[in-house]
Short mmCIF file of C-alpha atoms and ligand atoms in Angstrom, two decimals:
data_model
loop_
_atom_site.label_atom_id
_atom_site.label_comp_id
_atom_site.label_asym_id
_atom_site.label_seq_id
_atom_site.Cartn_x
_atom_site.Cartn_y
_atom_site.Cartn_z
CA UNK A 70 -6.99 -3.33 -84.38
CA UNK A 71 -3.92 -3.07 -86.28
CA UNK A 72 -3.47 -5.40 -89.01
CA UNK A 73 -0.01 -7.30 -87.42
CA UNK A 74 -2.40 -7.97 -84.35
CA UNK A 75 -2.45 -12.03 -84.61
CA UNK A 76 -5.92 -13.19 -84.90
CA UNK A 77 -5.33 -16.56 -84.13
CA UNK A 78 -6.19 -18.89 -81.01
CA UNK A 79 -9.57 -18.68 -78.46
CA UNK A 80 -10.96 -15.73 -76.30
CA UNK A 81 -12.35 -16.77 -73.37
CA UNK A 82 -15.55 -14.90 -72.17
CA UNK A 83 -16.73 -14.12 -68.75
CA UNK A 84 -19.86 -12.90 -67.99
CA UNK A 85 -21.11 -11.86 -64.90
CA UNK A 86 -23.12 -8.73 -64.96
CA UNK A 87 -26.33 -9.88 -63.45
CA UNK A 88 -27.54 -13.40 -62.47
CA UNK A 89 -25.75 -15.98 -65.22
CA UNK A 90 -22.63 -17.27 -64.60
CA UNK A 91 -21.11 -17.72 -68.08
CA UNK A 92 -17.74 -18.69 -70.17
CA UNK A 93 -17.42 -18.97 -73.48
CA UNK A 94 -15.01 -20.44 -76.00
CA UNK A 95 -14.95 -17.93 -79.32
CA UNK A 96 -12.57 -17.37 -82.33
CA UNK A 97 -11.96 -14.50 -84.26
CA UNK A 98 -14.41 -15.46 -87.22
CA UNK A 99 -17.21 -15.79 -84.20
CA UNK A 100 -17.27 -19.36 -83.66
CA UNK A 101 -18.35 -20.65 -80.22
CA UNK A 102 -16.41 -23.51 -79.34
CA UNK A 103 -17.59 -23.53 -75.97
CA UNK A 104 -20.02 -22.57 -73.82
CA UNK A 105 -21.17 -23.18 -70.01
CA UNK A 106 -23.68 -21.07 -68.46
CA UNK A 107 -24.50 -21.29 -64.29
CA UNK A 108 -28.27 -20.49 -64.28
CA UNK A 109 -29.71 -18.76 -60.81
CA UNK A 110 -33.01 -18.86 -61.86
CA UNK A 111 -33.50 -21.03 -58.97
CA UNK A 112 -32.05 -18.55 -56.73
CA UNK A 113 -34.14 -15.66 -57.61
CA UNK A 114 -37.18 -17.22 -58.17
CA UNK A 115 -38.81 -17.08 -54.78
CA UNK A 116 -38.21 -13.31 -54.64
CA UNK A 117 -39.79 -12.35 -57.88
CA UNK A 118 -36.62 -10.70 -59.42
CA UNK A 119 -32.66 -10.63 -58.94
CA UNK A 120 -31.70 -10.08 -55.23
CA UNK A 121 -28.32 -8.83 -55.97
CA UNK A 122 -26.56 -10.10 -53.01
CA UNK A 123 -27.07 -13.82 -53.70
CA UNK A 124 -26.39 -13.52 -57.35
CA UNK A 125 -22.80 -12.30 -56.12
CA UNK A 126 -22.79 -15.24 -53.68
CA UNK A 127 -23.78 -17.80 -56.36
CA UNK A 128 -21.19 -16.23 -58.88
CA UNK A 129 -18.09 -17.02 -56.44
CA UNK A 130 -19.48 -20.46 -55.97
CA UNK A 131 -20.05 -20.91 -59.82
CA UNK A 132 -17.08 -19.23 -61.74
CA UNK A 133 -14.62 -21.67 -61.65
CA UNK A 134 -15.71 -24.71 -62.15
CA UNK A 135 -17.95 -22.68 -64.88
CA UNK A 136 -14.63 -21.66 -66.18
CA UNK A 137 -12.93 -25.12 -65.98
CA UNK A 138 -15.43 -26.97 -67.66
CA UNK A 139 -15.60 -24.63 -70.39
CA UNK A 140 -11.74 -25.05 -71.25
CA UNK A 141 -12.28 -28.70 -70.49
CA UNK A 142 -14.50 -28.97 -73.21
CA UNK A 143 -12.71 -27.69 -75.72
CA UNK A 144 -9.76 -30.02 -74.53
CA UNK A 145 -7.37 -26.68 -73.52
CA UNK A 146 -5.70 -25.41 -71.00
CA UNK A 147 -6.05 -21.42 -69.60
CA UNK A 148 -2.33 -20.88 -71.24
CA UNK A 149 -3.43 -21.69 -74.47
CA UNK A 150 -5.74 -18.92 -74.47
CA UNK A 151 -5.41 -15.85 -77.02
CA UNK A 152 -6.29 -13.09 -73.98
CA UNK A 153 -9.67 -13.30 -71.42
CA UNK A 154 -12.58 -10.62 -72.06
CA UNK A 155 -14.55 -10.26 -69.26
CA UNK A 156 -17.80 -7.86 -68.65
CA UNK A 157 -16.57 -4.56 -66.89
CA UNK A 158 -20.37 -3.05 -66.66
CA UNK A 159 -23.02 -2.08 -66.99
CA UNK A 160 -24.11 -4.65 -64.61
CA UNK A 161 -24.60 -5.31 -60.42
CA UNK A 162 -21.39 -4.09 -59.43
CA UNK A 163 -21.03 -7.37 -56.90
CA UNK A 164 -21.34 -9.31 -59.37
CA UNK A 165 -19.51 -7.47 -62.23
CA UNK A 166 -16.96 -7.53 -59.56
CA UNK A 167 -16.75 -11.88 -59.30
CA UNK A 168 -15.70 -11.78 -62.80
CA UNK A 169 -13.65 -9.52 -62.88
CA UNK A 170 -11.03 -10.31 -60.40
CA UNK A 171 -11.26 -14.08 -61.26
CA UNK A 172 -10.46 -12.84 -64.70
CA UNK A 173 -7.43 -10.95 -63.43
CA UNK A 174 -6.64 -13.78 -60.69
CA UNK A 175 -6.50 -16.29 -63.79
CA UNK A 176 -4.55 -13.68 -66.16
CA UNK A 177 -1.73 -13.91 -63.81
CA UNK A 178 -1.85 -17.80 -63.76
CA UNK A 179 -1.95 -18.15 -67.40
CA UNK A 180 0.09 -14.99 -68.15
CA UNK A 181 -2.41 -14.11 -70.47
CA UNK A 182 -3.64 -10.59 -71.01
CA UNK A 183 -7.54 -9.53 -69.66
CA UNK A 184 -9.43 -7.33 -71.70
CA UNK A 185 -12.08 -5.44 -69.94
CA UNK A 186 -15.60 -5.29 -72.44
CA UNK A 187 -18.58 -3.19 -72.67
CA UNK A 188 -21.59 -5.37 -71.81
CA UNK A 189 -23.85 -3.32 -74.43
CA UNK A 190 -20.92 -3.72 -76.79
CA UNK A 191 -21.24 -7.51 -76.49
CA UNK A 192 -24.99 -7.43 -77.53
CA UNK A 193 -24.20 -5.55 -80.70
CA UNK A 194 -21.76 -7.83 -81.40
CA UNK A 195 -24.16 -11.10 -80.83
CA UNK A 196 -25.70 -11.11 -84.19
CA UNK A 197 -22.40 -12.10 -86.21
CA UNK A 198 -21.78 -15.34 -83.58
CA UNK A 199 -22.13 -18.63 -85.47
CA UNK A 200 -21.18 -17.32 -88.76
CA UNK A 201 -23.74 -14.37 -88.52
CA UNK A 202 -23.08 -10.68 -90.19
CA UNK A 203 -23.56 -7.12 -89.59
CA UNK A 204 -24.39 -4.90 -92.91
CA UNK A 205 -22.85 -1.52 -91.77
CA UNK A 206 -24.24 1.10 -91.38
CA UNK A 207 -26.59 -0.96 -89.33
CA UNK A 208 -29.52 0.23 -86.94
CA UNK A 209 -29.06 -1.17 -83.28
CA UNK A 210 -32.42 -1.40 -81.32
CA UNK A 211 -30.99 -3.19 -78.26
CA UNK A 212 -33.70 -4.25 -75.74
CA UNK A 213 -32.10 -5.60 -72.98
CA UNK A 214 -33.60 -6.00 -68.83
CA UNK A 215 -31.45 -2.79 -68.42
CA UNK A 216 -31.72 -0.90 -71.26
CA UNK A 217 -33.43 -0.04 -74.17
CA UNK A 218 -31.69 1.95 -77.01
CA UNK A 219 -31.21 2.86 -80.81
CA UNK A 220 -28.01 3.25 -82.22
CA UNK A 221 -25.97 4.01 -85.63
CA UNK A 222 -23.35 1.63 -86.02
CA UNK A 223 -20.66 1.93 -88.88
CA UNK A 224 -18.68 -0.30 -87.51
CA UNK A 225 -18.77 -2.98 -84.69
CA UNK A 226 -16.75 -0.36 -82.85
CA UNK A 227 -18.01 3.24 -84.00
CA UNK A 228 -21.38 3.14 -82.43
CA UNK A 229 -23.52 6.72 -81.75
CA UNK A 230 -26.79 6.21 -79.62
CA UNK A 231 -29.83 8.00 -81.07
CA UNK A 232 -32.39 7.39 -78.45
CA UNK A 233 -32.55 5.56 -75.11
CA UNK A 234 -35.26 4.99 -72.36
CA UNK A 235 -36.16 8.38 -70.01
CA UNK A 236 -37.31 5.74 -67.34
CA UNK A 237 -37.95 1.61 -67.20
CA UNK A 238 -36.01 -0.29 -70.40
CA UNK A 239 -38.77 -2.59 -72.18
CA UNK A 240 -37.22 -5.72 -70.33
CA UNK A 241 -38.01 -3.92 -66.89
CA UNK A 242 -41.73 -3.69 -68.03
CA UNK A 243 -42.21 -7.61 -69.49
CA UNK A 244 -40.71 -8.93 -66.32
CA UNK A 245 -42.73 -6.12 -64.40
CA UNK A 246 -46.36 -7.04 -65.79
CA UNK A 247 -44.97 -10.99 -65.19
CA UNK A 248 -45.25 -10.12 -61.65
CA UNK A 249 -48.10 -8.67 -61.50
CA UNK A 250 -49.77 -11.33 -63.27
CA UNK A 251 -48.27 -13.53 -61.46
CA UNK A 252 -46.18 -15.68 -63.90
CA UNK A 253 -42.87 -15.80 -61.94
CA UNK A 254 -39.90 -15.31 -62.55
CA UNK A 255 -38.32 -14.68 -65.25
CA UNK A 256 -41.46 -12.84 -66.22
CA UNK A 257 -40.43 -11.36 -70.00
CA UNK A 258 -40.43 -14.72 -71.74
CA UNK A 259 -43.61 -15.60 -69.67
CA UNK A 260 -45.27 -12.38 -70.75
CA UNK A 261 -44.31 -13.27 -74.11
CA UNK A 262 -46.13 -16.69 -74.48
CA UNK A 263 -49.28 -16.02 -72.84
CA UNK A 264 -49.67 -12.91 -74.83
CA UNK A 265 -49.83 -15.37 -77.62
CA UNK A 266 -53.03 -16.91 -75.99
CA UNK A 267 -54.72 -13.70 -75.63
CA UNK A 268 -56.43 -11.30 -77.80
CA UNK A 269 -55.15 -7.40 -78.03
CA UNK A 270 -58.23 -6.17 -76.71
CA UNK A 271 -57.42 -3.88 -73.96
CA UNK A 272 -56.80 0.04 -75.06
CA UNK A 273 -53.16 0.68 -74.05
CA UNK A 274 -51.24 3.92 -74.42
CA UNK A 275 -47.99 4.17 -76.97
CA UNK A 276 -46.30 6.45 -74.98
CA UNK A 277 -43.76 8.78 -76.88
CA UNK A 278 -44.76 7.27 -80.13
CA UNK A 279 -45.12 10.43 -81.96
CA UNK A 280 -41.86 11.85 -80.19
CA UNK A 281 -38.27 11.87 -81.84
CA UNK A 282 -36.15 8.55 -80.78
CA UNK A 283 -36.23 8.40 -77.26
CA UNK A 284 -38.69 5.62 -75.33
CA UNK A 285 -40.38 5.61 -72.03
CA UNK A 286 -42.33 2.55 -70.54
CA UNK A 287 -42.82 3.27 -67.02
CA UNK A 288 -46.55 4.78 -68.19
CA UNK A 289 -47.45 1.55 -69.70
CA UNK A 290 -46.91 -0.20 -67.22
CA UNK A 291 -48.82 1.92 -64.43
CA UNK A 292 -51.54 1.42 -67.36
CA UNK A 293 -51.30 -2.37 -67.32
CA UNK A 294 -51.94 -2.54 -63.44
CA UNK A 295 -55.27 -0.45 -63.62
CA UNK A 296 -56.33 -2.48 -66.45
CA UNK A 297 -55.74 -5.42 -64.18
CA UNK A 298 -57.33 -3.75 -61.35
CA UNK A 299 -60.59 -3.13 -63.74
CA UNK A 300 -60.50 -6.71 -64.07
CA UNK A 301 -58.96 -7.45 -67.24
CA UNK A 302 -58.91 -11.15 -68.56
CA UNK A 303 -54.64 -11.77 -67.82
CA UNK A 304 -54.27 -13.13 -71.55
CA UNK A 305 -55.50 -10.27 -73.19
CA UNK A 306 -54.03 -7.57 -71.20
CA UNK A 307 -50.75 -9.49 -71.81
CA UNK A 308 -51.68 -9.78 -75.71
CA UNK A 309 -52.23 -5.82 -75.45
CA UNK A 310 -49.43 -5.15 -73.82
CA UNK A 311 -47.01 -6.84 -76.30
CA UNK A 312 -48.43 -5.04 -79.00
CA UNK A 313 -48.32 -1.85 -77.29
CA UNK A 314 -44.47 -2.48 -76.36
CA UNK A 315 -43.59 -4.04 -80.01
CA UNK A 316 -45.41 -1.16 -81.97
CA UNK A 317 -43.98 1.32 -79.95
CA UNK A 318 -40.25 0.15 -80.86
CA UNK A 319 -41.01 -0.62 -84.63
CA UNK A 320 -41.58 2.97 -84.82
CA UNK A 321 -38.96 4.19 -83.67
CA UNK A 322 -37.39 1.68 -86.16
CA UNK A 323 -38.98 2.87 -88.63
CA UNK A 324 -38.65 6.56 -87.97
CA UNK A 325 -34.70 5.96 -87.30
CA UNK A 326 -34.68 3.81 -90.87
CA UNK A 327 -36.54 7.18 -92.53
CA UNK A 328 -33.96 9.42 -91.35
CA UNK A 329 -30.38 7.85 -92.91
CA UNK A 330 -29.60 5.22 -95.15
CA UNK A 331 -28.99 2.09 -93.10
CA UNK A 332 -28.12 -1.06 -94.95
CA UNK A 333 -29.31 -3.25 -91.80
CA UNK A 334 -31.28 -3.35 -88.91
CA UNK A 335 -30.13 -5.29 -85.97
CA UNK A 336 -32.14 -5.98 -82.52
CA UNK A 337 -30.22 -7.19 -79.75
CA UNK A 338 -30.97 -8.22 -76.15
CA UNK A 339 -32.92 -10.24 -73.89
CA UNK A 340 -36.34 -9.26 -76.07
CA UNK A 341 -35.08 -10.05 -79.09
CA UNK A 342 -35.73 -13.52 -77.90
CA UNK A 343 -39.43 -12.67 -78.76
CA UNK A 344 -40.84 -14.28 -82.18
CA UNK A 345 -43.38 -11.83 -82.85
CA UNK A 346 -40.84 -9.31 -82.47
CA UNK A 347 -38.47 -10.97 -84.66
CA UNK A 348 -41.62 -11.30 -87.32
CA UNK A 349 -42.64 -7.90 -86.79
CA UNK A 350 -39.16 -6.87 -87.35
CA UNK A 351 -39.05 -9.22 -90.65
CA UNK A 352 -41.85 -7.15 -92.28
CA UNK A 353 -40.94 -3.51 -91.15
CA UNK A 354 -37.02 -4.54 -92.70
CA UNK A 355 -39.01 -5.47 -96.34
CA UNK A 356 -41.20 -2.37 -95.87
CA UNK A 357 -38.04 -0.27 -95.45
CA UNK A 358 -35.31 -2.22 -97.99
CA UNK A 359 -32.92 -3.28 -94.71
CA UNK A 360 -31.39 -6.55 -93.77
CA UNK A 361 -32.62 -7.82 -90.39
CA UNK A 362 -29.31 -9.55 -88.70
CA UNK A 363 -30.32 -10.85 -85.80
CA UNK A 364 -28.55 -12.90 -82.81
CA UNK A 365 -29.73 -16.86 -82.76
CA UNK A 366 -32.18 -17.20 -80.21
CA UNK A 367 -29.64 -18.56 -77.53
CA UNK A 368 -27.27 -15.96 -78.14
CA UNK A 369 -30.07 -13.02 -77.50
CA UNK A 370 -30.08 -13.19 -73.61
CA UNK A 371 -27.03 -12.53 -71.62
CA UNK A 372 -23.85 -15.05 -72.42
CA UNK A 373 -20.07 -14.72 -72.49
CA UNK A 374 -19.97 -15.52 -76.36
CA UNK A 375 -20.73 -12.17 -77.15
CA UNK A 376 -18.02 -10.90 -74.65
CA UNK A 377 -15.88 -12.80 -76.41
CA UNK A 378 -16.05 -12.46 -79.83
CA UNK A 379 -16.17 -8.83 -78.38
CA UNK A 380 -13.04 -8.65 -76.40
CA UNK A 381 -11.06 -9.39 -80.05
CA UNK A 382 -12.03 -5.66 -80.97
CA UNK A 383 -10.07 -4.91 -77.91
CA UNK A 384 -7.40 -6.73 -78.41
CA UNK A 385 -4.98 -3.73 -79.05
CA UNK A 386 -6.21 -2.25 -75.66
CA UNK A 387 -4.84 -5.55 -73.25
CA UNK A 388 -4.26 -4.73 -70.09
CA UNK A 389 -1.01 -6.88 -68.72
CA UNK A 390 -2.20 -10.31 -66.83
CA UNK A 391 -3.31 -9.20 -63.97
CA UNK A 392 -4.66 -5.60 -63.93
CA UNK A 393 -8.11 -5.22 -62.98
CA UNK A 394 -10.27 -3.76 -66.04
CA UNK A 395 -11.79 -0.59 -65.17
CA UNK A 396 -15.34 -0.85 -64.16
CA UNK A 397 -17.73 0.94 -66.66
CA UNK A 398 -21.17 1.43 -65.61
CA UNK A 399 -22.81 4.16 -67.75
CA UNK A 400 -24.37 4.12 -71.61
CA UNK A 401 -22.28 6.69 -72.28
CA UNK A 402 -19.05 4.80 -72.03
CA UNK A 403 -20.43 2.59 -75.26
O1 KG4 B 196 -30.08 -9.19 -72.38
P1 KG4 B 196 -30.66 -9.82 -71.17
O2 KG4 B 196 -30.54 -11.31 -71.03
O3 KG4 B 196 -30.09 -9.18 -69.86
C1 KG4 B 196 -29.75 -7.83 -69.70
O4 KG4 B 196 -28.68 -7.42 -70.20
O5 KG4 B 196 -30.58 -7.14 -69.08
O6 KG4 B 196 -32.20 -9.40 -71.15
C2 KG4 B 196 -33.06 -9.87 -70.17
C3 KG4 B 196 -34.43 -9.32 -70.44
C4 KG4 B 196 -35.40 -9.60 -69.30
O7 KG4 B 196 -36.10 -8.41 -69.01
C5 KG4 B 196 -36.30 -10.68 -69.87
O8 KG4 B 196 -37.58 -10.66 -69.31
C6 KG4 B 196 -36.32 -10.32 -71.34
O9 KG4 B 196 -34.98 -9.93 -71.61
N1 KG4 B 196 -36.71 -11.45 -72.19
C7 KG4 B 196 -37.81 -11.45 -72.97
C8 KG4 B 196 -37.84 -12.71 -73.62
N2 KG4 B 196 -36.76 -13.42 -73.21
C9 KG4 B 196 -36.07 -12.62 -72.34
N3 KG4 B 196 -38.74 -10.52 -73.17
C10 KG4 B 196 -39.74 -10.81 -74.04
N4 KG4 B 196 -39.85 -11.98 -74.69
C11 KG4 B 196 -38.93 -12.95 -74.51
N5 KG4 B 196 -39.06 -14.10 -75.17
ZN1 ZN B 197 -27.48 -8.15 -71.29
#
């Protein structure tokens, strides 16, 4: 951003990549002065996962009055507004799609620019909301429903990925082995607290532990359902599977941490809402000399703060009120 770019005023966030409605009040320093999420838990809850078509369904209902009582709130009005940063992918594109054209629908209202932001971005930006820092050069391990991936980050905006998934993200396989042992949906945080019932008893590859940066967890998770089928007690194979997941991406951590100086490590996403993780994380960081910034819990799993505080790195990038923000739905478009 160049330095005569005022900082001043709100961003508003939208989110709307998968099934949370969500708009968010944030300044420049990364304070959230207001938040509303839409939940469709509900929605998606009889079908085990996110049936795509009804999330889009239940974002057009949501967005605006999510919107509205997000300004509301904070006691302003959409032409008080600095710009609007809305999610442009990765995401369901039906739903990306909600926010996106209520964001440029509103731009034009407000005459206010729209700046379209990386979703991925967001996440490695959710660690400095609420008065937070990043230490750069920082480690990113973001572990996200959708993806799973290491990064070097020098700066909140000069990121290079060093390893990613070949197959399911970690997310995937929580909410995967949720269904199958039946714990509904959302199955990750389920996962999660009955693991911490169980015992890790149950022998459980580390699949591409030994191997460079990259992850795969599709194995594991095969490996979880003929554990199951042998009859494994649903605590323990939950307990085993959380350690096999956790020690799995500590070494990568690790490994990544060996290879460069990093002054921090930062772990982003959906499963960074995980307290073991964020212990296990705690220790490796003392092991290895790093700073552990992470997000505050409710800042971990998706939200439009972190889209945000986000869209003021793009602030020299506006489109005019209006324009549609190009979609962006690979990695590589970090
Ligand atoms: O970042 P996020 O909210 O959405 C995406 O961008 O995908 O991440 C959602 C993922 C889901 O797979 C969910 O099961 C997982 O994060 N998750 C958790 C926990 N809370 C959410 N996984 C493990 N432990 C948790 N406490
Ligand atoms: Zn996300």
């Amino acid at each position: 951003m160049s330095p005569q770019t005022p900082r001043d005023g709100l961003i508003l966030g939208v989110e709307t990549s998968c099934d949370d409605t969500a708009a968010a009040l944030v300044d420049a320093e990364g304070r959230v002065i207001a938040s509303v999420v839409a939940s469709q838990t509900e929605i998606h809850a009889e079908f085990g996962g996110v049936y795509p078509e009804l999330a889009s369904r239940a974002h057009v209902a949501t967005i605006v009055p999510t919107i509205d009582k997000t300004l509301t709130s904070a006691g302003i009005t959409g032409q008080d507004l600095r710009a609007i940063a809305v999610t442009r992918g990765p995401g369901l594109i039906g739903s990306l799609l909600v926010g996106l054209n209520t964001a440029a629908g509103l731009s034009i209202g407000w005459d206010v620019p729209v700046l379209g932001v990386n979703h991925l971005r967001g996440h490695l930006r959710s660690p400095e909301l609420d008065g937070g820092e990043i230490t750069y050069p920082a480690l990113a391990l973001l572990v996200s429903g959708g993806h799973t991936l290491l990064a070097r980050m020098d700066a909140s905006d000069k990121i290079t990925v060093l390893g990613t998934t070949r197959d399911d993200s970690v997310g995937e396989a929580f909410d995967k082995v949720g269904r199958m042992l039946d714990l509904g949906y959302p199955g990750g945080p389920a996962v999660d607290r009955l693991a911490a019932t169980g015992q890790p008893t149950i022998d459980l590859p580390r699949p591409m532990i030994r191997d460079g940066l990259d992850f795969s967890f599709s194995g594991l998770k095969t490996a979880v359902a003929h554990a199951l089928a042998k009859g494994a007690a649903p605590a323990d194979l939950a307990s085993s599977f959380v350690e096999a997941c956790f020690e799995v991406l500590m070494t990568k951590c690790r490994r990544a941490l060996s290879q460069r100086p990093y002054r921090s490590l930062i772990i982003v996403g959906g499963v960074a809402a995980s307290i073991p993780l964020r212990a296990q994380a705690s220790d490796l960081c003392e092991e290895m000399g790093a700073t552990l910034n992470l997000p505050p819990l409710k800042w971990a799993t998706d939200n439009a703060a972190m889209i945000a505080l986000t869209g003021w790195d793009y602030l020299d990038l506006a489109n005019p009120p209006g324009t549609l923000p190009e979609v962006r739905l690979k990695v590589s478009e970090l």
